[in-house]
Amino acid sequence: MTIKILHLYPKEMNLYGDHGNVLAIKRRCEWRNINVEVINYEPGDAIPKDIDIIFGGGGQDSGQSKIEEDLQRIGPKLKSMVEDGAPCLVICGIYQLFGKYYRTADGTKIVGANILDIVTNAGPERLIGNVIINSYGFGEIVGYENHSGLTSIGPNAKPFGEVASGAGNNGKDGTEGCHYKNCIGTYLHGPILPKNPKLTDFLIKKALERKSHTEIKLQKLDDEIEHKAHTSAASRPR
Ligand code: GLN
């Protein structure tokens, strides 16, 4: 069996090691003898059939503007995949653009794909630093944030977790990220997956289950190094 990962816009949207998330999924699959194919998707490309995991990283406002038009084009296809239960992880810049819009500090509205029920407006300062959250599905999650966008979640989505340390969605309501079906949007770079292996395995498990229509129990891996990385990051709160 081969898992196909769609990596959205790796040229423009890849901040603070976000690419490492794709490597983490790939490695944890390969350690279990599951083949992985990574499709680096750039504007104008066709989305191949049978995509199993969608991933998109963060980016500067300028990068977000560059991909806006293409994201409009493929948005409905991505939305139908998410609605169908495809596992998906989107970080910061693409997280914002999986929502309705991101309004930048100069008032430019970058229209999103409207997959997640969120809106984002740039705030007066950048929110930067290490973050610890208590996620609703995966226990403690650690990462790093750097954004000016302030995100609010609408009634059709739930947060990914509660902020224990850091700013999260907007620095005010104590929420971080968004969890809708098997799609997780979060501000956490770092990259997030290598030090939060439970989240990586969630994406892999959901991908295999959607593909095979059976419940999957993933082979256990030795996560000693991953847990050390997690503990080390968690010991450096903002
Ligand atoms: N440009 C967006 C913001 O500043 C996203 C930044 C990011 O992806 N780190 O909010």
PDB file of C-alpha atoms and ligand atoms in Angstrom:
ATOM      1  CA  MET A   1       0.000   0.000   0.000  1.00  0.00           C
ATOM      2  CA  THR A   2       1.274   3.495  -0.822  1.00  0.00           C
ATOM      3  CA  ILE A   3       0.213   6.646   0.978  1.00  0.00           C
ATOM      4  CA  LYS A   4       0.138   9.720  -1.225  1.00  0.00           C
ATOM      5  CA  ILE A   5       0.861  13.033   0.487  1.00  0.00           C
ATOM      6  CA  LEU A   6      -0.150  16.217  -1.294  1.00  0.00           C
ATOM      7  CA  HIS A   7       2.289  18.925  -0.182  1.00  0.00           C
ATOM      8  CA  LEU A   8       0.663  22.242  -1.074  1.00  0.00           C
ATOM      9  CA  TYR A   9       2.873  25.034  -2.398  1.00  0.00           C
ATOM     10  CA  PRO A  10       6.222  23.975  -0.867  1.00  0.00           C
ATOM     11  CA  LYS A  11       8.063  26.844  -2.620  1.00  0.00           C
ATOM     12  CA  GLU A  12       6.069  29.717  -1.131  1.00  0.00           C
ATOM     13  CA  MET A  13       4.647  28.090   1.983  1.00  0.00           C
ATOM     14  CA  ASN A  14       7.399  26.523   4.043  1.00  0.00           C
ATOM     15  CA  LEU A  15       8.458  28.449   7.151  1.00  0.00           C
ATOM     16  CA  TYR A  16      10.395  27.411  10.268  1.00  0.00           C
ATOM     17  CA  GLY A  17      10.933  23.832   9.181  1.00  0.00           C
ATOM     18  CA  ASP A  18       7.361  23.054   8.094  1.00  0.00           C
ATOM     19  CA  HIS A  19       8.763  20.711   5.439  1.00  0.00           C
ATOM     20  CA  GLY A  20       9.892  18.499   8.345  1.00  0.00           C
ATOM     21  CA  ASN A  21       6.259  17.524   8.830  1.00  0.00           C
ATOM     22  CA  VAL A  22       6.259  15.727   5.502  1.00  0.00           C
ATOM     23  CA  LEU A  23       9.500  13.978   6.445  1.00  0.00           C
ATOM     24  CA  ALA A  24       8.008  12.902   9.779  1.00  0.00           C
ATOM     25  CA  ILE A  25       4.959  11.332   8.105  1.00  0.00           C
ATOM     26  CA  LYS A  26       7.204   9.669   5.532  1.00  0.00           C
ATOM     27  CA  ARG A  27       9.618   8.223   8.112  1.00  0.00           C
ATOM     28  CA  ARG A  28       6.911   6.922  10.455  1.00  0.00           C
ATOM     29  CA  CYS A  29       5.281   5.204   7.490  1.00  0.00           C
ATOM     30  CA  GLU A  30       8.534   3.734   6.203  1.00  0.00           C
ATOM     31  CA  TRP A  31       9.471   2.411   9.658  1.00  0.00           C
ATOM     32  CA  ARG A  32       6.243   0.409   9.379  1.00  0.00           C
ATOM     33  CA  ASN A  33       6.914  -0.697   5.801  1.00  0.00           C
ATOM     34  CA  ILE A  34       4.222   1.566   4.386  1.00  0.00           C
ATOM     35  CA  ASN A  35       5.294   3.203   1.111  1.00  0.00           C
ATOM     36  CA  VAL A  36       4.947   6.952   0.712  1.00  0.00           C
ATOM     37  CA  GLU A  37       4.780   9.159  -2.340  1.00  0.00           C
ATOM     38  CA  VAL A  38       5.089  12.919  -1.852  1.00  0.00           C
ATOM     39  CA  ILE A  39       3.536  15.148  -4.492  1.00  0.00           C
ATOM     40  CA  ASN A  40       4.913  18.669  -4.390  1.00  0.00           C
ATOM     41  CA  TYR A  41       2.007  20.724  -5.662  1.00  0.00           C
ATOM     42  CA  GLU A  42       2.666  24.157  -7.210  1.00  0.00           C
ATOM     43  CA  PRO A  43       0.239  26.653  -8.851  1.00  0.00           C
ATOM     44  CA  GLY A  44      -1.171  25.353 -12.128  1.00  0.00           C
ATOM     45  CA  ASP A  45      -0.486  21.685 -11.367  1.00  0.00           C
ATOM     46  CA  ALA A  46      -3.180  19.030 -11.492  1.00  0.00           C
ATOM     47  CA  ILE A  47      -4.062  17.258  -8.242  1.00  0.00           C
ATOM     48  CA  PRO A  48      -3.404  13.565  -8.773  1.00  0.00           C
ATOM     49  CA  LYS A  49      -6.099  11.014  -7.956  1.00  0.00           C
ATOM     50  CA  ASP A  50      -6.190   9.104  -4.677  1.00  0.00           C
ATOM     51  CA  ILE A  51      -4.504  11.656  -2.433  1.00  0.00           C
ATOM     52  CA  ASP A  52      -4.422  10.305   1.132  1.00  0.00           C
ATOM     53  CA  ILE A  53      -3.008  13.177   3.219  1.00  0.00           C
ATOM     54  CA  ILE A  54      -3.113  16.924   2.538  1.00  0.00           C
ATOM     55  CA  PHE A  55      -0.364  19.097   4.014  1.00  0.00           C
ATOM     56  CA  GLY A  56       0.310  22.832   3.754  1.00  0.00           C
ATOM     57  CA  GLY A  57       2.809  25.016   5.625  1.00  0.00           C
ATOM     58  CA  GLY A  58       3.150  28.628   6.652  1.00  0.00           C
ATOM     59  CA  GLY A  59       4.255  31.599   4.617  1.00  0.00           C
ATOM     60  CA  GLN A  60       4.647  35.327   4.470  1.00  0.00           C
ATOM     61  CA  ASP A  61       1.753  37.566   3.422  1.00  0.00           C
ATOM     62  CA  SER A  62       3.436  37.963   0.007  1.00  0.00           C
ATOM     63  CA  GLY A  63       3.540  34.184  -0.465  1.00  0.00           C
ATOM     64  CA  GLN A  64      -0.093  33.905   0.569  1.00  0.00           C
ATOM     65  CA  SER A  65      -1.024  36.487  -2.103  1.00  0.00           C
ATOM     66  CA  LYS A  66       0.910  34.535  -4.720  1.00  0.00           C
ATOM     67  CA  ILE A  67      -1.026  31.321  -4.122  1.00  0.00           C
ATOM     68  CA  GLU A  68      -4.456  32.968  -3.598  1.00  0.00           C
ATOM     69  CA  GLU A  69      -5.706  32.576  -7.156  1.00  0.00           C
ATOM     70  CA  ASP A  70      -4.593  28.977  -7.525  1.00  0.00           C
ATOM     71  CA  LEU A  71      -6.040  28.056  -4.143  1.00  0.00           C
ATOM     72  CA  GLN A  72      -9.383  29.441  -5.339  1.00  0.00           C
ATOM     73  CA  ARG A  73      -9.141  27.109  -8.310  1.00  0.00           C
ATOM     74  CA  ILE A  74      -8.421  23.930  -6.334  1.00  0.00           C
ATOM     75  CA  GLY A  75     -10.351  24.947  -3.190  1.00  0.00           C
ATOM     76  CA  PRO A  76     -13.562  23.031  -4.043  1.00  0.00           C
ATOM     77  CA  LYS A  77     -11.585  19.856  -4.738  1.00  0.00           C
ATOM     78  CA  LEU A  78      -9.676  20.160  -1.437  1.00  0.00           C
ATOM     79  CA  LYS A  79     -12.935  20.907   0.365  1.00  0.00           C
ATOM     80  CA  SER A  80     -14.618  17.789  -1.000  1.00  0.00           C
ATOM     81  CA  MET A  81     -11.641  15.705   0.102  1.00  0.00           C
ATOM     82  CA  VAL A  82     -11.779  17.143   3.633  1.00  0.00           C
ATOM     83  CA  GLU A  83     -15.561  16.654   3.761  1.00  0.00           C
ATOM     84  CA  ASP A  84     -14.956  13.046   2.740  1.00  0.00           C
ATOM     85  CA  GLY A  85     -12.654  12.556   5.752  1.00  0.00           C
ATOM     86  CA  ALA A  86      -9.241  12.949   4.159  1.00  0.00           C
ATOM     87  CA  PRO A  87      -6.675  13.645   6.886  1.00  0.00           C
ATOM     88  CA  CYS A  88      -5.170  17.063   6.539  1.00  0.00           C
ATOM     89  CA  LEU A  89      -2.683  19.235   8.418  1.00  0.00           C
ATOM     90  CA  VAL A  90      -2.364  22.921   7.598  1.00  0.00           C
ATOM     91  CA  ILE A  91       0.015  25.284   9.377  1.00  0.00           C
ATOM     92  CA  CYS A  92      -0.220  29.037   9.916  1.00  0.00           C
ATOM     93  CA  GLY A  93      -0.329  30.685   6.448  1.00  0.00           C
ATOM     94  CA  ILE A  94      -2.257  27.847   4.797  1.00  0.00           C
ATOM     95  CA  TYR A  95      -4.306  27.327   7.973  1.00  0.00           C
ATOM     96  CA  GLN A  96      -5.461  30.934   7.580  1.00  0.00           C
ATOM     97  CA  LEU A  97      -6.213  30.382   3.877  1.00  0.00           C
ATOM     98  CA  PHE A  98      -8.202  27.212   4.533  1.00  0.00           C
ATOM     99  CA  GLY A  99     -10.602  29.644   6.213  1.00  0.00           C
ATOM    100  CA  LYS A 100     -12.786  32.319   4.680  1.00  0.00           C
ATOM    101  CA  TYR A 101     -10.117  35.027   4.368  1.00  0.00           C
ATOM    102  CA  TYR A 102      -6.995  36.621   5.817  1.00  0.00           C
ATOM    103  CA  ARG A 103      -6.977  40.432   5.937  1.00  0.00           C
ATOM    104  CA  THR A 104      -3.408  41.728   6.055  1.00  0.00           C
ATOM    105  CA  ALA A 105      -2.196  44.769   8.017  1.00  0.00           C
ATOM    106  CA  ASP A 106      -2.524  47.005   4.929  1.00  0.00           C
ATOM    107  CA  GLY A 107      -6.171  45.975   4.547  1.00  0.00           C
ATOM    108  CA  THR A 108      -5.689  43.562   1.623  1.00  0.00           C
ATOM    109  CA  LYS A 109      -8.173  40.711   1.803  1.00  0.00           C
ATOM    110  CA  ILE A 110      -6.692  37.403   0.710  1.00  0.00           C
ATOM    111  CA  VAL A 111      -9.613  35.105  -0.005  1.00  0.00           C
ATOM    112  CA  GLY A 112      -9.364  31.586   1.391  1.00  0.00           C
ATOM    113  CA  ALA A 113     -10.681  28.197   0.300  1.00  0.00           C
ATOM    114  CA  ASN A 114     -13.501  28.259   2.872  1.00  0.00           C
ATOM    115  CA  ILE A 115     -12.863  24.730   4.104  1.00  0.00           C
ATOM    116  CA  LEU A 116     -12.583  25.668   7.787  1.00  0.00           C
ATOM    117  CA  ASP A 117     -15.064  27.999   9.509  1.00  0.00           C
ATOM    118  CA  ILE A 118     -12.485  30.623  10.502  1.00  0.00           C
ATOM    119  CA  VAL A 119     -11.644  34.217   9.628  1.00  0.00           C
ATOM    120  CA  THR A 120      -8.314  35.976  10.220  1.00  0.00           C
ATOM    121  CA  ASN A 121      -7.465  39.657  10.508  1.00  0.00           C
ATOM    122  CA  ALA A 122      -3.948  40.977  11.020  1.00  0.00           C
ATOM    123  CA  GLY A 123      -3.389  42.407  14.493  1.00  0.00           C
ATOM    124  CA  PRO A 124      -1.113  45.252  15.617  1.00  0.00           C
ATOM    125  CA  GLU A 125       1.842  43.052  16.678  1.00  0.00           C
ATOM    126  CA  ARG A 126       3.465  39.781  15.752  1.00  0.00           C
ATOM    127  CA  LEU A 127       2.840  36.901  18.131  1.00  0.00           C
ATOM    128  CA  ILE A 128       6.130  35.055  18.388  1.00  0.00           C
ATOM    129  CA  GLY A 129       7.456  32.287  20.599  1.00  0.00           C
ATOM    130  CA  ASN A 130       7.116  28.754  21.867  1.00  0.00           C
ATOM    131  CA  VAL A 131       3.618  27.435  22.439  1.00  0.00           C
ATOM    132  CA  ILE A 132       2.204  24.647  24.579  1.00  0.00           C
ATOM    133  CA  ILE A 133      -1.388  23.600  24.110  1.00  0.00           C
ATOM    134  CA  ASN A 134      -3.668  21.036  25.675  1.00  0.00           C
ATOM    135  CA  SER A 135      -5.221  19.601  22.551  1.00  0.00           C
ATOM    136  CA  TYR A 136      -8.624  17.953  22.683  1.00  0.00           C
ATOM    137  CA  GLY A 137      -7.586  14.794  20.863  1.00  0.00           C
ATOM    138  CA  PHE A 138      -3.856  14.341  21.298  1.00  0.00           C
ATOM    139  CA  GLY A 139      -2.791  15.486  24.766  1.00  0.00           C
ATOM    140  CA  GLU A 140      -0.087  18.127  25.153  1.00  0.00           C
ATOM    141  CA  ILE A 141       1.217  19.572  21.883  1.00  0.00           C
ATOM    142  CA  VAL A 142       4.298  21.807  21.607  1.00  0.00           C
ATOM    143  CA  GLY A 143       5.428  24.094  18.807  1.00  0.00           C
ATOM    144  CA  TYR A 144       6.475  27.583  17.786  1.00  0.00           C
ATOM    145  CA  GLU A 145       4.328  30.435  16.500  1.00  0.00           C
ATOM    146  CA  ASN A 146       5.111  33.570  14.507  1.00  0.00           C
ATOM    147  CA  HIS A 147       2.115  35.358  13.040  1.00  0.00           C
ATOM    148  CA  SER A 148       0.341  38.668  12.974  1.00  0.00           C
ATOM    149  CA  GLY A 149      -2.996  37.186  11.948  1.00  0.00           C
ATOM    150  CA  LEU A 150      -5.639  36.863  14.661  1.00  0.00           C
ATOM    151  CA  THR A 151      -8.030  34.013  13.956  1.00  0.00           C
ATOM    152  CA  SER A 152     -11.588  33.530  15.190  1.00  0.00           C
ATOM    153  CA  ILE A 153     -13.412  30.236  14.931  1.00  0.00           C
ATOM    154  CA  GLY A 154     -17.027  30.136  13.764  1.00  0.00           C
ATOM    155  CA  PRO A 155     -19.787  27.801  14.989  1.00  0.00           C
ATOM    156  CA  ASN A 156     -19.040  25.092  12.416  1.00  0.00           C
ATOM    157  CA  ALA A 157     -15.584  24.270  13.727  1.00  0.00           C
ATOM    158  CA  LYS A 158     -13.888  23.511  17.021  1.00  0.00           C
ATOM    159  CA  PRO A 159     -10.468  24.563  18.248  1.00  0.00           C
ATOM    160  CA  PHE A 160      -7.561  22.143  18.103  1.00  0.00           C
ATOM    161  CA  GLY A 161      -6.849  22.840  21.772  1.00  0.00           C
ATOM    162  CA  GLU A 162      -6.536  25.260  24.664  1.00  0.00           C
ATOM    163  CA  VAL A 163      -3.460  27.413  25.020  1.00  0.00           C
ATOM    164  CA  ALA A 164      -1.363  26.600  28.094  1.00  0.00           C
ATOM    165  CA  SER A 165       1.488  28.924  27.127  1.00  0.00           C
ATOM    166  CA  GLY A 166       1.720  31.278  24.145  1.00  0.00           C
ATOM    167  CA  ALA A 167      -0.870  33.194  22.095  1.00  0.00           C
ATOM    168  CA  GLY A 168      -2.629  30.656  19.853  1.00  0.00           C
ATOM    169  CA  ASN A 169      -5.416  31.765  17.534  1.00  0.00           C
ATOM    170  CA  ASN A 170      -5.657  35.342  18.727  1.00  0.00           C
ATOM    171  CA  GLY A 171      -4.019  35.784  22.142  1.00  0.00           C
ATOM    172  CA  LYS A 172      -7.416  36.456  23.701  1.00  0.00           C
ATOM    173  CA  ASP A 173      -9.876  33.580  23.796  1.00  0.00           C
ATOM    174  CA  GLY A 174      -7.399  30.867  24.828  1.00  0.00           C
ATOM    175  CA  THR A 175      -8.006  28.729  21.746  1.00  0.00           C
ATOM    176  CA  GLU A 176      -5.410  27.330  19.402  1.00  0.00           C
ATOM    177  CA  GLY A 177      -5.983  26.003  15.901  1.00  0.00           C
ATOM    178  CA  CYS A 178      -9.043  24.376  14.470  1.00  0.00           C
ATOM    179  CA  HIS A 179     -10.159  20.764  14.185  1.00  0.00           C
ATOM    180  CA  TYR A 180     -12.811  19.866  11.629  1.00  0.00           C
ATOM    181  CA  LYS A 181     -13.430  16.227  10.648  1.00  0.00           C
ATOM    182  CA  ASN A 182      -9.884  14.880  10.102  1.00  0.00           C
ATOM    183  CA  CYS A 183      -8.466  18.267   9.197  1.00  0.00           C
ATOM    184  CA  ILE A 184      -6.285  20.100  11.689  1.00  0.00           C
ATOM    185  CA  GLY A 185      -5.264  23.706  11.255  1.00  0.00           C
ATOM    186  CA  THR A 186      -2.751  25.155  13.688  1.00  0.00           C
ATOM    187  CA  TYR A 187      -0.326  28.037  14.118  1.00  0.00           C
ATOM    188  CA  LEU A 188       2.382  25.687  15.333  1.00  0.00           C
ATOM    189  CA  HIS A 189       5.550  25.516  13.291  1.00  0.00           C
ATOM    190  CA  GLY A 190       8.700  23.958  14.493  1.00  0.00           C
ATOM    191  CA  PRO A 191       7.941  21.590  12.730  1.00  0.00           C
ATOM    192  CA  ILE A 192       5.087  20.269  14.831  1.00  0.00           C
ATOM    193  CA  LEU A 193       5.004  16.573  13.858  1.00  0.00           C
ATOM    194  CA  PRO A 194       8.469  15.236  14.805  1.00  0.00           C
ATOM    195  CA  LYS A 195       7.952  16.181  18.461  1.00  0.00           C
ATOM    196  CA  ASN A 196       4.255  15.329  18.608  1.00  0.00           C
ATOM    197  CA  PRO A 197       4.201  11.794  17.144  1.00  0.00           C
ATOM    198  CA  LYS A 198       0.633  11.076  18.265  1.00  0.00           C
ATOM    199  CA  LEU A 199      -0.545  13.675  15.785  1.00  0.00           C
ATOM    200  CA  THR A 200       1.573  12.170  12.997  1.00  0.00           C
ATOM    201  CA  ASP A 201       0.122   8.742  13.682  1.00  0.00           C
ATOM    202  CA  PHE A 202      -3.417  10.150  13.654  1.00  0.00           C
ATOM    203  CA  LEU A 203      -2.868  11.363  10.072  1.00  0.00           C
ATOM    204  CA  ILE A 204      -1.367   8.029   8.998  1.00  0.00           C
ATOM    205  CA  LYS A 205      -4.104   5.957  10.684  1.00  0.00           C
ATOM    206  CA  LYS A 206      -6.913   8.027   9.175  1.00  0.00           C
ATOM    207  CA  ALA A 207      -5.296   7.827   5.745  1.00  0.00           C
ATOM    208  CA  LEU A 208      -5.033   4.034   5.911  1.00  0.00           C
ATOM    209  CA  GLU A 209      -8.562   3.630   7.273  1.00  0.00           C
ATOM    210  CA  ARG A 210     -10.050   5.849   4.556  1.00  0.00           C
ATOM    211  CA  LYS A 211      -8.179   3.853   1.925  1.00  0.00           C
ATOM    212  CA  SER A 212      -8.924   0.366   3.207  1.00  0.00           C
ATOM    213  CA  HIS A 213     -12.373   0.925   4.778  1.00  0.00           C
ATOM    214  CA  THR A 214     -11.222  -1.059   7.815  1.00  0.00           C
ATOM    215  CA  GLU A 215     -10.064  -0.083  11.261  1.00  0.00           C
ATOM    216  CA  ILE A 216      -6.280   0.097  11.439  1.00  0.00           C
ATOM    217  CA  LYS A 217      -4.075  -0.484  14.458  1.00  0.00           C
ATOM    218  CA  LEU A 218      -0.684   1.030  13.752  1.00  0.00           C
ATOM    219  CA  GLN A 219       2.442  -0.842  14.727  1.00  0.00           C
ATOM    220  CA  LYS A 220       4.009   0.788  17.810  1.00  0.00           C
ATOM    221  CA  LEU A 221       7.315   2.589  17.334  1.00  0.00           C
ATOM    222  CA  ASP A 222      10.050   3.491  19.793  1.00  0.00           C
ATOM    223  CA  ASP A 223       9.312   7.179  20.437  1.00  0.00           C
ATOM    224  CA  GLU A 224      12.041   7.872  22.973  1.00  0.00           C
ATOM    225  CA  ILE A 225      13.773  10.530  20.848  1.00  0.00           C
ATOM    226  CA  GLU A 226      10.459  12.139  19.866  1.00  0.00           C
ATOM    227  CA  HIS A 227       9.432  12.342  23.520  1.00  0.00           C
ATOM    228  CA  LYS A 228      12.795  13.875  24.452  1.00  0.00           C
ATOM    229  CA  ALA A 229      12.305  16.518  21.750  1.00  0.00           C
ATOM    230  CA  HIS A 230       8.791  17.179  23.066  1.00  0.00           C
ATOM    231  CA  THR A 231       9.926  17.516  26.675  1.00  0.00           C
ATOM    232  CA  SER A 232      12.827  19.753  25.712  1.00  0.00           C
ATOM    233  CA  ALA A 233      10.517  22.100  23.723  1.00  0.00           C
ATOM    234  CA  ALA A 234       7.961  22.108  26.542  1.00  0.00           C
ATOM    235  CA  SER A 235      10.656  23.091  29.039  1.00  0.00           C
ATOM    236  CA  ARG A 236      11.193  26.376  27.168  1.00  0.00           C
ATOM    237  CA  PRO A 237       7.831  28.138  27.397  1.00  0.00           C
ATOM    238  CA  ARG A 238       7.610  31.768  26.384  1.00  0.00           C
TER     239      ARG A 238
HETATM  240  N1  GLN B   1       1.584  35.845   7.055  1.00  0.00           N
HETATM  241  C1  GLN B   1       0.766  35.273   8.074  1.00  0.00           C
HETATM  242  C2  GLN B   1       0.782  36.048   9.383  1.00  0.00           C
HETATM  243  O1  GLN B   1       1.710  36.781   9.636  1.00  0.00           O
HETATM  244  C3  GLN B   1       1.192  33.833   8.298  1.00  0.00           C
HETATM  245  C4  GLN B   1       2.562  33.722   8.909  1.00  0.00           C
HETATM  246  C5  GLN B   1       3.072  32.314   9.017  1.00  0.00           C
HETATM  247  O2  GLN B   1       2.714  31.426   8.266  1.00  0.00           O
HETATM  248  N2  GLN B   1       3.989  32.092   9.937  1.00  0.00           N
HETATM  249  O3  GLN B   1      -0.124  35.919  10.162  1.00  0.00           O
END
